[in-house]
Structures are given as C-alpha cells and as structure tokens.
Amino acid sequence: MKTWSEIVKTNMGQNPSANVIKKVVRSTVDQNERNKSFIIHGATEKEDKRPEDILTDVFFDLNNQVDSVSMRPQVVSVRRIGVQKSDKSVTRPIRVTLTNSDDVKSVLSRSNLLKKSPEEYFRKLYLAPDRTPEERKEHQKLVSEMKRRIESEPERYHYIKDRRVISVDKRLSTADDSTENANP
C-alpha cells in the first residue's frame, strides 16, 4: 500500500488545488475500501437463499477443504450489486466487505478450492477482488490475452499474475511454478 506522501507526489504538481487534494483523498479511501472487499460471481438468485447464507456456505465449504486453521473473518456487509433483472438466468454478483484486507487475501487465496468442492454449486462460483471499472477492463484484456495464448500454445500453462499473463512450459511445471520460465 502506498503512503500518503507517495500518493501526493505522484498525483500532484507544485501547487495542488483543493479539488485535486479531495480527488486524491477520495481515490485513496476508495482503494482502501476495495481492499477490504471481494466479489462472488455465479451465485444464483433464489428467494430462499439470502446473500448472507451463500457467504456462510462458501466459508463453510472452504474451511472443510483445508486442514489448517479455519477462516473466521468478520463480515461488515454482504449485498447483491446492481438491479435485479426480469431474466432470472442473469445473476447479480455479491459484494462482501470484511473488517480488514488480510482476511480478504486469505479468502481469495483459498478460493481455488471451490473448484474442487464436492458440491456442484460451489464449483460454479468465482471469487474475485473488488476492482474499479478501469481495473475490470484491464483484467478483461488480460483474460482475453490468456485465452488467446491457451488456443495458440496448448503445450503451456497460462495464468494471470501481477497484472500480466504468465506462460509456463507444462513439462517444466511443478507444484510451485516459478516465474523464471515465464513469458512476459
């Protein structure tokens, strides 16, 4: 996380106006709030299933798959994002806000376990960091690039890390892939 002085230096010239300072402060506060949140995609909207219940089920499933200490993050808020459409097949994502960003990192680091869940419902869920609209566009481009590489280079593993697509030769791949073999 950047310090206040780093943010001021990068976003302002010699004589910052009050509006510029307000904009920088607003941006910093927004980013801090986003760091405490994550998004659940793919959760169906049923009348009998509240977003809080879905989150409880997700945490329960993740804790059951891990032998280490159970996650018990404190939840600040859980809500669906957007307006419910008349087309029930379109699901709105769920925004979850926790008390601190370390809990969010812990949840997101375990989110890949949902794909291995014995319950089909959890295998369809995708947990993602809460991104700004600009970050979402950038991530979409990275996903498109990764899909293109998967098509053109099927002999390699491809994944996104640190805002770039990494490609690793499958023969050289181990349980803990290093980025030494990565293509920028």
PDB file of N, CA and C in Angstrom, residues 44-144:
ATOM      1  N   THR A  44     -26.561 -18.145  -7.814  1.00  0.00           N
ATOM      2  CA  THR A  44     -27.919 -17.991  -8.315  1.00  0.00           C
ATOM      3  C   THR A  44     -28.777 -17.223  -7.321  1.00  0.00           C
ATOM      4  N   GLU A  45     -29.783 -16.553  -7.860  1.00  0.00           N
ATOM      5  CA  GLU A  45     -30.692 -15.771  -7.024  1.00  0.00           C
ATOM      6  C   GLU A  45     -31.964 -16.565  -6.778  1.00  0.00           C
ATOM      7  N   LYS A  46     -32.084 -17.049  -5.560  1.00  0.00           N
ATOM      8  CA  LYS A  46     -33.281 -17.776  -5.149  1.00  0.00           C
ATOM      9  C   LYS A  46     -33.903 -17.029  -3.991  1.00  0.00           C
ATOM     10  N   GLU A  47     -35.230 -17.084  -3.913  1.00  0.00           N
ATOM     11  CA  GLU A  47     -35.926 -16.374  -2.852  1.00  0.00           C
ATOM     12  C   GLU A  47     -35.533 -16.905  -1.478  1.00  0.00           C
ATOM     13  N   ASP A  48     -35.241 -18.205  -1.386  1.00  0.00           N
ATOM     14  CA  ASP A  48     -34.935 -18.807  -0.091  1.00  0.00           C
ATOM     15  C   ASP A  48     -33.451 -18.717   0.281  1.00  0.00           C
ATOM     16  N   LYS A  49     -32.637 -18.119  -0.561  1.00  0.00           N
ATOM     17  CA  LYS A  49     -31.186 -18.061  -0.324  1.00  0.00           C
ATOM     18  C   LYS A  49     -30.727 -16.609  -0.303  1.00  0.00           C
ATOM     19  N   ARG A  50     -30.503 -16.072   0.876  1.00  0.00           N
ATOM     20  CA  ARG A  50     -30.014 -14.704   1.013  1.00  0.00           C
ATOM     21  C   ARG A  50     -28.509 -14.663   0.745  1.00  0.00           C
ATOM     22  N   PRO A  51     -27.957 -13.513   0.336  1.00  0.00           N
ATOM     23  CA  PRO A  51     -26.508 -13.416   0.117  1.00  0.00           C
ATOM     24  C   PRO A  51     -25.697 -13.807   1.357  1.00  0.00           C
ATOM     25  N   GLU A  52     -26.208 -13.501   2.554  1.00  0.00           N
ATOM     26  CA  GLU A  52     -25.516 -13.862   3.794  1.00  0.00           C
ATOM     27  C   GLU A  52     -25.413 -15.376   3.936  1.00  0.00           C
ATOM     28  N   ASP A  53     -26.482 -16.089   3.537  1.00  0.00           N
ATOM     29  CA  ASP A  53     -26.480 -17.547   3.613  1.00  0.00           C
ATOM     30  C   ASP A  53     -25.476 -18.142   2.625  1.00  0.00           C
ATOM     31  N   ILE A  54     -25.403 -17.554   1.445  1.00  0.00           N
ATOM     32  CA  ILE A  54     -24.446 -18.021   0.434  1.00  0.00           C
ATOM     33  C   ILE A  54     -23.025 -17.850   0.958  1.00  0.00           C
ATOM     34  N   LEU A  55     -22.739 -16.697   1.556  1.00  0.00           N
ATOM     35  CA  LEU A  55     -21.404 -16.446   2.095  1.00  0.00           C
ATOM     36  C   LEU A  55     -21.069 -17.442   3.201  1.00  0.00           C
ATOM     37  N   THR A  56     -22.010 -17.702   4.092  1.00  0.00           N
ATOM     38  CA  THR A  56     -21.795 -18.678   5.161  1.00  0.00           C
ATOM     39  C   THR A  56     -21.470 -20.043   4.578  1.00  0.00           C
ATOM     40  N   ASP A  57     -22.206 -20.440   3.539  1.00  0.00           N
ATOM     41  CA  ASP A  57     -21.957 -21.732   2.886  1.00  0.00           C
ATOM     42  C   ASP A  57     -20.578 -21.772   2.229  1.00  0.00           C
ATOM     43  N   VAL A  58     -20.171 -20.662   1.604  1.00  0.00           N
ATOM     44  CA  VAL A  58     -18.853 -20.597   0.958  1.00  0.00           C
ATOM     45  C   VAL A  58     -17.755 -20.755   2.001  1.00  0.00           C
ATOM     46  N   PHE A  59     -17.841 -20.007   3.109  1.00  0.00           N
ATOM     47  CA  PHE A  59     -16.827 -20.118   4.165  1.00  0.00           C
ATOM     48  C   PHE A  59     -16.797 -21.532   4.739  1.00  0.00           C
ATOM     49  N   PHE A  60     -17.970 -22.120   4.940  1.00  0.00           N
ATOM     50  CA  PHE A  60     -18.044 -23.484   5.475  1.00  0.00           C
ATOM     51  C   PHE A  60     -17.364 -24.464   4.524  1.00  0.00           C
ATOM     52  N   ASP A  61     -17.643 -24.343   3.226  1.00  0.00           N
ATOM     53  CA  ASP A  61     -17.038 -25.240   2.240  1.00  0.00           C
ATOM     54  C   ASP A  61     -15.523 -25.059   2.189  1.00  0.00           C
ATOM     55  N   LEU A  62     -15.055 -23.826   2.192  1.00  0.00           N
ATOM     56  CA  LEU A  62     -13.606 -23.573   2.167  1.00  0.00           C
ATOM     57  C   LEU A  62     -12.927 -24.126   3.416  1.00  0.00           C
ATOM     58  N   ASN A  63     -13.543 -23.943   4.573  1.00  0.00           N
ATOM     59  CA  ASN A  63     -12.954 -24.456   5.814  1.00  0.00           C
ATOM     60  C   ASN A  63     -12.926 -25.977   5.852  1.00  0.00           C
ATOM     61  N   ASN A  64     -13.911 -26.623   5.254  1.00  0.00           N
ATOM     62  CA  ASN A  64     -13.938 -28.086   5.234  1.00  0.00           C
ATOM     63  C   ASN A  64     -12.856 -28.678   4.345  1.00  0.00           C
ATOM     64  N   GLN A  65     -12.363 -27.921   3.397  1.00  0.00           N
ATOM     65  CA  GLN A  65     -11.360 -28.430   2.463  1.00  0.00           C
ATOM     66  C   GLN A  65      -9.930 -28.160   2.907  1.00  0.00           C
ATOM     67  N   VAL A  66      -9.753 -27.415   3.986  1.00  0.00           N
ATOM     68  CA  VAL A  66      -8.417 -27.037   4.434  1.00  0.00           C
ATOM     69  C   VAL A  66      -8.143 -27.683   5.787  1.00  0.00           C
ATOM     70  N   ASP A  67      -6.964 -28.283   5.914  1.00  0.00           N
ATOM     71  CA  ASP A  67      -6.584 -28.917   7.175  1.00  0.00           C
ATOM     72  C   ASP A  67      -6.053 -27.924   8.194  1.00  0.00           C
ATOM     73  N   SER A  68      -5.673 -26.750   7.726  1.00  0.00           N
ATOM     74  CA  SER A  68      -5.084 -25.760   8.628  1.00  0.00           C
ATOM     75  C   SER A  68      -6.176 -25.031   9.411  1.00  0.00           C
ATOM     76  N   VAL A  69      -5.817 -23.937  10.020  1.00  0.00           N
ATOM     77  CA  VAL A  69      -6.735 -23.158  10.845  1.00  0.00           C
ATOM     78  C   VAL A  69      -7.918 -22.661  10.019  1.00  0.00           C
ATOM     79  N   SER A  70      -9.091 -22.745  10.586  1.00  0.00           N
ATOM     80  CA  SER A  70     -10.303 -22.293   9.903  1.00  0.00           C
ATOM     81  C   SER A  70     -10.324 -20.782   9.772  1.00  0.00           C
ATOM     82  N   MET A  71     -10.928 -20.325   8.670  1.00  0.00           N
ATOM     83  CA  MET A  71     -11.128 -18.897   8.468  1.00  0.00           C
ATOM     84  C   MET A  71     -12.353 -18.470   9.265  1.00  0.00           C
ATOM     85  N   ARG A  72     -12.234 -17.381   9.972  1.00  0.00           N
ATOM     86  CA  ARG A  72     -13.366 -16.811  10.671  1.00  0.00           C
ATOM     87  C   ARG A  72     -13.323 -15.291  10.536  1.00  0.00           C
ATOM     88  N   PRO A  73     -13.380 -14.803   9.301  1.00  0.00           N
ATOM     89  CA  PRO A  73     -13.312 -13.349   9.118  1.00  0.00           C
ATOM     90  C   PRO A  73     -14.587 -12.677   9.604  1.00  0.00           C
ATOM     91  N   GLN A  74     -14.427 -11.441  10.075  1.00  0.00           N
ATOM     92  CA  GLN A  74     -15.588 -10.669  10.500  1.00  0.00           C
ATOM     93  C   GLN A  74     -16.159  -9.950   9.286  1.00  0.00           C
ATOM     94  N   VAL A  75     -17.425 -10.178   9.027  1.00  0.00           N
ATOM     95  CA  VAL A  75     -18.103  -9.611   7.865  1.00  0.00           C
ATOM     96  C   VAL A  75     -18.763  -8.294   8.257  1.00  0.00           C
ATOM     97  N   VAL A  76     -18.491  -7.263   7.455  1.00  0.00           N
ATOM     98  CA  VAL A  76     -19.092  -5.953   7.672  1.00  0.00           C
ATOM     99  C   VAL A  76     -20.410  -5.862   6.913  1.00  0.00           C
ATOM    100  N   SER A  77     -20.385  -6.267   5.630  1.00  0.00           N
ATOM    101  CA  SER A  77     -21.616  -6.224   4.839  1.00  0.00           C
ATOM    102  C   SER A  77     -21.565  -7.248   3.706  1.00  0.00           C
ATOM    103  N   VAL A  78     -22.750  -7.684   3.304  1.00  0.00           N
ATOM    104  CA  VAL A  78     -22.927  -8.611   2.186  1.00  0.00           C
ATOM    105  C   VAL A  78     -24.154  -8.142   1.425  1.00  0.00           C
ATOM    106  N   ARG A  79     -23.982  -7.883   0.116  1.00  0.00           N
ATOM    107  CA  ARG A  79     -25.154  -7.444  -0.666  1.00  0.00           C
ATOM    108  C   ARG A  79     -24.947  -7.741  -2.144  1.00  0.00           C
ATOM    109  N   ARG A  80     -26.049  -7.895  -2.826  1.00  0.00           N
ATOM    110  CA  ARG A  80     -26.021  -8.056  -4.275  1.00  0.00           C
ATOM    111  C   ARG A  80     -25.730  -6.700  -4.906  1.00  0.00           C
ATOM    112  N   ILE A  81     -25.013  -6.725  -6.036  1.00  0.00           N
ATOM    113  CA  ILE A  81     -24.675  -5.492  -6.745  1.00  0.00           C
ATOM    114  C   ILE A  81     -25.564  -5.380  -7.974  1.00  0.00           C
ATOM    115  N   GLY A  82     -26.102  -4.209  -8.210  1.00  0.00           N
ATOM    116  CA  GLY A  82     -26.895  -3.972  -9.410  1.00  0.00           C
ATOM    117  C   GLY A  82     -28.371  -4.183  -9.187  1.00  0.00           C
ATOM    118  N   VAL A  83     -29.122  -3.985 -10.268  1.00  0.00           N
ATOM    119  CA  VAL A  83     -30.575  -4.092 -10.247  1.00  0.00           C
ATOM    120  C   VAL A  83     -30.967  -5.479 -10.732  1.00  0.00           C
ATOM    121  N   GLN A  84     -31.919  -6.087 -10.031  1.00  0.00           N
ATOM    122  CA  GLN A  84     -32.374  -7.413 -10.422  1.00  0.00           C
ATOM    123  C   GLN A  84     -33.152  -7.313 -11.733  1.00  0.00           C
ATOM    124  N   LYS A  85     -32.778  -8.153 -12.689  1.00  0.00           N
ATOM    125  CA  LYS A  85     -33.435  -8.158 -13.999  1.00  0.00           C
ATOM    126  C   LYS A  85     -34.607  -9.134 -13.976  1.00  0.00           C
ATOM    127  N   SER A  86     -35.512  -8.939 -14.918  1.00  0.00           N
ATOM    128  CA  SER A  86     -36.647  -9.857 -15.018  1.00  0.00           C
ATOM    129  C   SER A  86     -36.188 -11.228 -15.504  1.00  0.00           C
ATOM    130  N   ASP A  87     -35.062 -11.262 -16.236  1.00  0.00           N
ATOM    131  CA  ASP A  87     -34.479 -12.519 -16.689  1.00  0.00           C
ATOM    132  C   ASP A  87     -33.751 -13.159 -15.513  1.00  0.00           C
ATOM    133  N   LYS A  88     -34.340 -14.205 -14.943  1.00  0.00           N
ATOM    134  CA  LYS A  88     -33.784 -14.838 -13.744  1.00  0.00           C
ATOM    135  C   LYS A  88     -32.490 -15.604 -14.017  1.00  0.00           C
ATOM    136  N   SER A  89     -32.157 -15.843 -15.290  1.00  0.00           N
ATOM    137  CA  SER A  89     -30.926 -16.578 -15.583  1.00  0.00           C
ATOM    138  C   SER A  89     -29.691 -15.698 -15.391  1.00  0.00           C
ATOM    139  N   VAL A  90     -29.895 -14.375 -15.379  1.00  0.00           N
ATOM    140  CA  VAL A  90     -28.791 -13.445 -15.162  1.00  0.00           C
ATOM    141  C   VAL A  90     -28.650 -13.226 -13.655  1.00  0.00           C
ATOM    142  N   THR A  91     -27.482 -13.568 -13.112  1.00  0.00           N
ATOM    143  CA  THR A  91     -27.287 -13.404 -11.672  1.00  0.00           C
ATOM    144  C   THR A  91     -26.442 -12.175 -11.383  1.00  0.00           C
ATOM    145  N   ARG A  92     -26.810 -11.486 -10.334  1.00  0.00           N
ATOM    146  CA  ARG A  92     -26.032 -10.330  -9.899  1.00  0.00           C
ATOM    147  C   ARG A  92     -24.918 -10.806  -8.976  1.00  0.00           C
ATOM    148  N   PRO A  93     -23.736 -10.192  -9.088  1.00  0.00           N
ATOM    149  CA  PRO A  93     -22.660 -10.574  -8.175  1.00  0.00           C
ATOM    150  C   PRO A  93     -22.962 -10.126  -6.749  1.00  0.00           C
ATOM    151  N   ILE A  94     -22.266 -10.744  -5.803  1.00  0.00           N
ATOM    152  CA  ILE A  94     -22.409 -10.400  -4.392  1.00  0.00           C
ATOM    153  C   ILE A  94     -21.117  -9.728  -3.937  1.00  0.00           C
ATOM    154  N   ARG A  95     -21.252  -8.554  -3.339  1.00  0.00           N
ATOM    155  CA  ARG A  95     -20.086  -7.845  -2.797  1.00  0.00           C
ATOM    156  C   ARG A  95     -20.020  -8.117  -1.302  1.00  0.00           C
ATOM    157  N   VAL A  96     -18.860  -8.619  -0.854  1.00  0.00           N
ATOM    158  CA  VAL A  96     -18.639  -8.939   0.551  1.00  0.00           C
ATOM    159  C   VAL A  96     -17.558  -8.006   1.084  1.00  0.00           C
ATOM    160  N   THR A  97     -17.844  -7.311   2.174  1.00  0.00           N
ATOM    161  CA  THR A  97     -16.867  -6.432   2.802  1.00  0.00           C
ATOM    162  C   THR A  97     -16.520  -7.001   4.175  1.00  0.00           C
ATOM    163  N   LEU A  98     -15.218  -7.173   4.397  1.00  0.00           N
ATOM    164  CA  LEU A  98     -14.717  -7.696   5.666  1.00  0.00           C
ATOM    165  C   LEU A  98     -14.056  -6.566   6.452  1.00  0.00           C
ATOM    166  N   THR A  99     -13.653  -6.852   7.687  1.00  0.00           N
ATOM    167  CA  THR A  99     -13.075  -5.808   8.531  1.00  0.00           C
ATOM    168  C   THR A  99     -11.676  -5.403   8.107  1.00  0.00           C
ATOM    169  N   ASN A 100     -10.927  -6.311   7.477  1.00  0.00           N
ATOM    170  CA  ASN A 100      -9.571  -5.934   7.064  1.00  0.00           C
ATOM    171  C   ASN A 100      -9.156  -6.639   5.778  1.00  0.00           C
ATOM    172  N   SER A 101      -8.158  -6.096   5.144  1.00  0.00           N
ATOM    173  CA  SER A 101      -7.712  -6.598   3.844  1.00  0.00           C
ATOM    174  C   SER A 101      -6.984  -7.935   3.957  1.00  0.00           C
ATOM    175  N   ASP A 102      -6.384  -8.242   5.103  1.00  0.00           N
ATOM    176  CA  ASP A 102      -5.703  -9.538   5.263  1.00  0.00           C
ATOM    177  C   ASP A 102      -6.695 -10.691   5.180  1.00  0.00           C
ATOM    178  N   ASP A 103      -7.884 -10.503   5.751  1.00  0.00           N
ATOM    179  CA  ASP A 103      -8.911 -11.545   5.652  1.00  0.00           C
ATOM    180  C   ASP A 103      -9.345 -11.750   4.201  1.00  0.00           C
ATOM    181  N   VAL A 104      -9.447 -10.666   3.454  1.00  0.00           N
ATOM    182  CA  VAL A 104      -9.814 -10.763   2.038  1.00  0.00           C
ATOM    183  C   VAL A 104      -8.751 -11.557   1.282  1.00  0.00           C
ATOM    184  N   LYS A 105      -7.486 -11.261   1.534  1.00  0.00           N
ATOM    185  CA  LYS A 105      -6.395 -12.001   0.885  1.00  0.00           C
ATOM    186  C   LYS A 105      -6.463 -13.478   1.233  1.00  0.00           C
ATOM    187  N   SER A 106      -6.762 -13.786   2.477  1.00  0.00           N
ATOM    188  CA  SER A 106      -6.869 -15.182   2.910  1.00  0.00           C
ATOM    189  C   SER A 106      -8.003 -15.900   2.177  1.00  0.00           C
ATOM    190  N   VAL A 107      -9.154 -15.247   2.086  1.00  0.00           N
ATOM    191  CA  VAL A 107     -10.302 -15.854   1.389  1.00  0.00           C
ATOM    192  C   VAL A 107      -9.976 -16.052  -0.093  1.00  0.00           C
ATOM    193  N   LEU A 108      -9.427 -15.026  -0.732  1.00  0.00           N
ATOM    194  CA  LEU A 108      -9.123 -15.129  -2.163  1.00  0.00           C
ATOM    195  C   LEU A 108      -8.038 -16.173  -2.433  1.00  0.00           C
ATOM    196  N   SER A 109      -7.093 -16.334  -1.511  1.00  0.00           N
ATOM    197  CA  SER A 109      -6.042 -17.336  -1.726  1.00  0.00           C
ATOM    198  C   SER A 109      -6.591 -18.757  -1.654  1.00  0.00           C
ATOM    199  N   ARG A 110      -7.692 -18.936  -0.942  1.00  0.00           N
ATOM    200  CA  ARG A 110      -8.316 -20.261  -0.840  1.00  0.00           C
ATOM    201  C   ARG A 110      -9.443 -20.469  -1.858  1.00  0.00           C
ATOM    202  N   SER A 111      -9.775 -19.435  -2.605  1.00  0.00           N
ATOM    203  CA  SER A 111     -10.948 -19.510  -3.482  1.00  0.00           C
ATOM    204  C   SER A 111     -10.825 -20.587  -4.557  1.00  0.00           C
ATOM    205  N   ASN A 112      -9.605 -20.946  -4.938  1.00  0.00           N
ATOM    206  CA  ASN A 112      -9.450 -22.008  -5.939  1.00  0.00           C
ATOM    207  C   ASN A 112      -9.960 -23.346  -5.423  1.00  0.00           C
ATOM    208  N   LEU A 113     -10.082 -23.499  -4.105  1.00  0.00           N
ATOM    209  CA  LEU A 113     -10.595 -24.745  -3.534  1.00  0.00           C
ATOM    210  C   LEU A 113     -12.071 -24.965  -3.876  1.00  0.00           C
ATOM    211  N   LEU A 114     -12.784 -23.900  -4.195  1.00  0.00           N
ATOM    212  CA  LEU A 114     -14.191 -24.054  -4.566  1.00  0.00           C
ATOM    213  C   LEU A 114     -14.338 -24.923  -5.811  1.00  0.00           C
ATOM    214  N   LYS A 115     -13.378 -24.848  -6.718  1.00  0.00           N
ATOM    215  CA  LYS A 115     -13.443 -25.650  -7.950  1.00  0.00           C
ATOM    216  C   LYS A 115     -13.299 -27.132  -7.655  1.00  0.00           C
ATOM    217  N   LYS A 116     -12.735 -27.483  -6.487  1.00  0.00           N
ATOM    218  CA  LYS A 116     -12.534 -28.879  -6.100  1.00  0.00           C
ATOM    219  C   LYS A 116     -13.606 -29.366  -5.137  1.00  0.00           C
ATOM    220  N   SER A 117     -14.586 -28.534  -4.884  1.00  0.00           N
ATOM    221  CA  SER A 117     -15.634 -28.856  -3.921  1.00  0.00           C
ATOM    222  C   SER A 117     -16.457 -30.058  -4.380  1.00  0.00           C
ATOM    223  N   PRO A 118     -16.889 -30.898  -3.440  1.00  0.00           N
ATOM    224  CA  PRO A 118     -17.787 -31.996  -3.815  1.00  0.00           C
ATOM    225  C   PRO A 118     -19.171 -31.494  -4.242  1.00  0.00           C
ATOM    226  N   GLU A 119     -19.526 -30.287  -3.826  1.00  0.00           N
ATOM    227  CA  GLU A 119     -20.815 -29.700  -4.187  1.00  0.00           C
ATOM    228  C   GLU A 119     -20.712 -28.982  -5.528  1.00  0.00           C
ATOM    229  N   GLU A 120     -21.552 -29.349  -6.478  1.00  0.00           N
ATOM    230  CA  GLU A 120     -21.517 -28.725  -7.800  1.00  0.00           C
ATOM    231  C   GLU A 120     -21.774 -27.223  -7.731  1.00  0.00           C
ATOM    232  N   TYR A 121     -22.629 -26.803  -6.808  1.00  0.00           N
ATOM    233  CA  TYR A 121     -22.965 -25.390  -6.670  1.00  0.00           C
ATOM    234  C   TYR A 121     -21.712 -24.550  -6.450  1.00  0.00           C
ATOM    235  N   PHE A 122     -20.806 -24.995  -5.591  1.00  0.00           N
ATOM    236  CA  PHE A 122     -19.596 -24.232  -5.282  1.00  0.00           C
ATOM    237  C   PHE A 122     -18.605 -24.229  -6.436  1.00  0.00           C
ATOM    238  N   ARG A 123     -18.610 -25.276  -7.230  1.00  0.00           N
ATOM    239  CA  ARG A 123     -17.687 -25.339  -8.368  1.00  0.00           C
ATOM    240  C   ARG A 123     -18.031 -24.285  -9.420  1.00  0.00           C
ATOM    241  N   LYS A 124     -19.262 -23.759  -9.390  1.00  0.00           N
ATOM    242  CA  LYS A 124     -19.685 -22.739 -10.350  1.00  0.00           C
ATOM    243  C   LYS A 124     -19.422 -21.317  -9.855  1.00  0.00           C
ATOM    244  N   LEU A 125     -18.995 -21.181  -8.610  1.00  0.00           N
ATOM    245  CA  LEU A 125     -18.741 -19.857  -8.048  1.00  0.00           C
ATOM    246  C   LEU A 125     -17.330 -19.394  -8.377  1.00  0.00           C
ATOM    247  N   TYR A 126     -17.173 -18.081  -8.505  1.00  0.00           N
ATOM    248  CA  TYR A 126     -15.875 -17.477  -8.760  1.00  0.00           C
ATOM    249  C   TYR A 126     -15.724 -16.285  -7.830  1.00  0.00           C
ATOM    250  N   LEU A 127     -14.662 -16.285  -7.028  1.00  0.00           N
ATOM    251  CA  LEU A 127     -14.377 -15.180  -6.121  1.00  0.00           C
ATOM    252  C   LEU A 127     -13.292 -14.312  -6.740  1.00  0.00           C
ATOM    253  N   ALA A 128     -13.497 -13.004  -6.704  1.00  0.00           N
ATOM    254  CA  ALA A 128     -12.557 -12.072  -7.317  1.00  0.00           C
ATOM    255  C   ALA A 128     -12.388 -10.851  -6.420  1.00  0.00           C
ATOM    256  N   PRO A 129     -11.235 -10.186  -6.532  1.00  0.00           N
ATOM    257  CA  PRO A 129     -11.079  -8.945  -5.774  1.00  0.00           C
ATOM    258  C   PRO A 129     -12.067  -7.895  -6.273  1.00  0.00           C
ATOM    259  N   ASP A 130     -12.388  -6.949  -5.423  1.00  0.00           N
ATOM    260  CA  ASP A 130     -13.263  -5.836  -5.806  1.00  0.00           C
ATOM    261  C   ASP A 130     -12.415  -4.862  -6.610  1.00  0.00           C
ATOM    262  N   ARG A 131     -12.706  -4.740  -7.894  1.00  0.00           N
ATOM    263  CA  ARG A 131     -11.906  -3.903  -8.794  1.00  0.00           C
ATOM    264  C   ARG A 131     -12.683  -2.663  -9.224  1.00  0.00           C
ATOM    265  N   THR A 132     -11.937  -1.624  -9.561  1.00  0.00           N
ATOM    266  CA  THR A 132     -12.539  -0.422 -10.134  1.00  0.00           C
ATOM    267  C   THR A 132     -12.949  -0.743 -11.570  1.00  0.00           C
ATOM    268  N   PRO A 133     -13.799   0.081 -12.182  1.00  0.00           N
ATOM    269  CA  PRO A 133     -14.160  -0.158 -13.586  1.00  0.00           C
ATOM    270  C   PRO A 133     -12.932  -0.221 -14.502  1.00  0.00           C
ATOM    271  N   GLU A 134     -11.943   0.620 -14.251  1.00  0.00           N
ATOM    272  CA  GLU A 134     -10.723   0.603 -15.076  1.00  0.00           C
ATOM    273  C   GLU A 134      -9.962  -0.695 -14.887  1.00  0.00           C
ATOM    274  N   GLU A 135      -9.857  -1.152 -13.639  1.00  0.00           N
ATOM    275  CA  GLU A 135      -9.169  -2.416 -13.363  1.00  0.00           C
ATOM    276  C   GLU A 135      -9.908  -3.590 -13.987  1.00  0.00           C
ATOM    277  N   ARG A 136     -11.251  -3.528 -13.991  1.00  0.00           N
ATOM    278  CA  ARG A 136     -12.029  -4.609 -14.614  1.00  0.00           C
ATOM    279  C   ARG A 136     -11.752  -4.689 -16.107  1.00  0.00           C
ATOM    280  N   LYS A 137     -11.671  -3.523 -16.780  1.00  0.00           N
ATOM    281  CA  LYS A 137     -11.363  -3.504 -18.215  1.00  0.00           C
ATOM    282  C   LYS A 137      -9.976  -4.069 -18.470  1.00  0.00           C
ATOM    283  N   GLU A 138      -9.017  -3.661 -17.654  1.00  0.00           N
ATOM    284  CA  GLU A 138      -7.649  -4.164 -17.798  1.00  0.00           C
ATOM    285  C   GLU A 138      -7.604  -5.680 -17.594  1.00  0.00           C
ATOM    286  N   HIS A 139      -8.326  -6.160 -16.578  1.00  0.00           N
ATOM    287  CA  HIS A 139      -8.350  -7.603 -16.307  1.00  0.00           C
ATOM    288  C   HIS A 139      -9.027  -8.361 -17.441  1.00  0.00           C
ATOM    289  N   GLN A 140     -10.079  -7.787 -18.009  1.00  0.00           N
ATOM    290  CA  GLN A 140     -10.754  -8.411 -19.154  1.00  0.00           C
ATOM    291  C   GLN A 140      -9.791  -8.594 -20.314  1.00  0.00           C
ATOM    292  N   LYS A 141      -8.964  -7.595 -20.563  1.00  0.00           N
ATOM    293  CA  LYS A 141      -7.972  -7.685 -21.634  1.00  0.00           C
ATOM    294  C   LYS A 141      -6.972  -8.805 -21.342  1.00  0.00           C
ATOM    295  N   LEU A 142      -6.553  -8.908 -20.083  1.00  0.00           N
ATOM    296  CA  LEU A 142      -5.620  -9.969 -19.706  1.00  0.00           C
ATOM    297  C   LEU A 142      -6.245 -11.350 -19.887  1.00  0.00           C
ATOM    298  N   VAL A 143      -7.509 -11.486 -19.527  1.00  0.00           N
ATOM    299  CA  VAL A 143      -8.200 -12.766 -19.697  1.00  0.00           C
ATOM    300  C   VAL A 143      -8.307 -13.107 -21.183  1.00  0.00           C
ATOM    301  N   SER A 144      -8.617 -12.121 -22.013  1.00  0.00           N
ATOM    302  CA  SER A 144      -8.684 -12.354 -23.458  1.00  0.00           C
ATOM    303  C   SER A 144      -7.329 -12.785 -24.000  1.00  0.00           C
TER     304      SER A 144
END
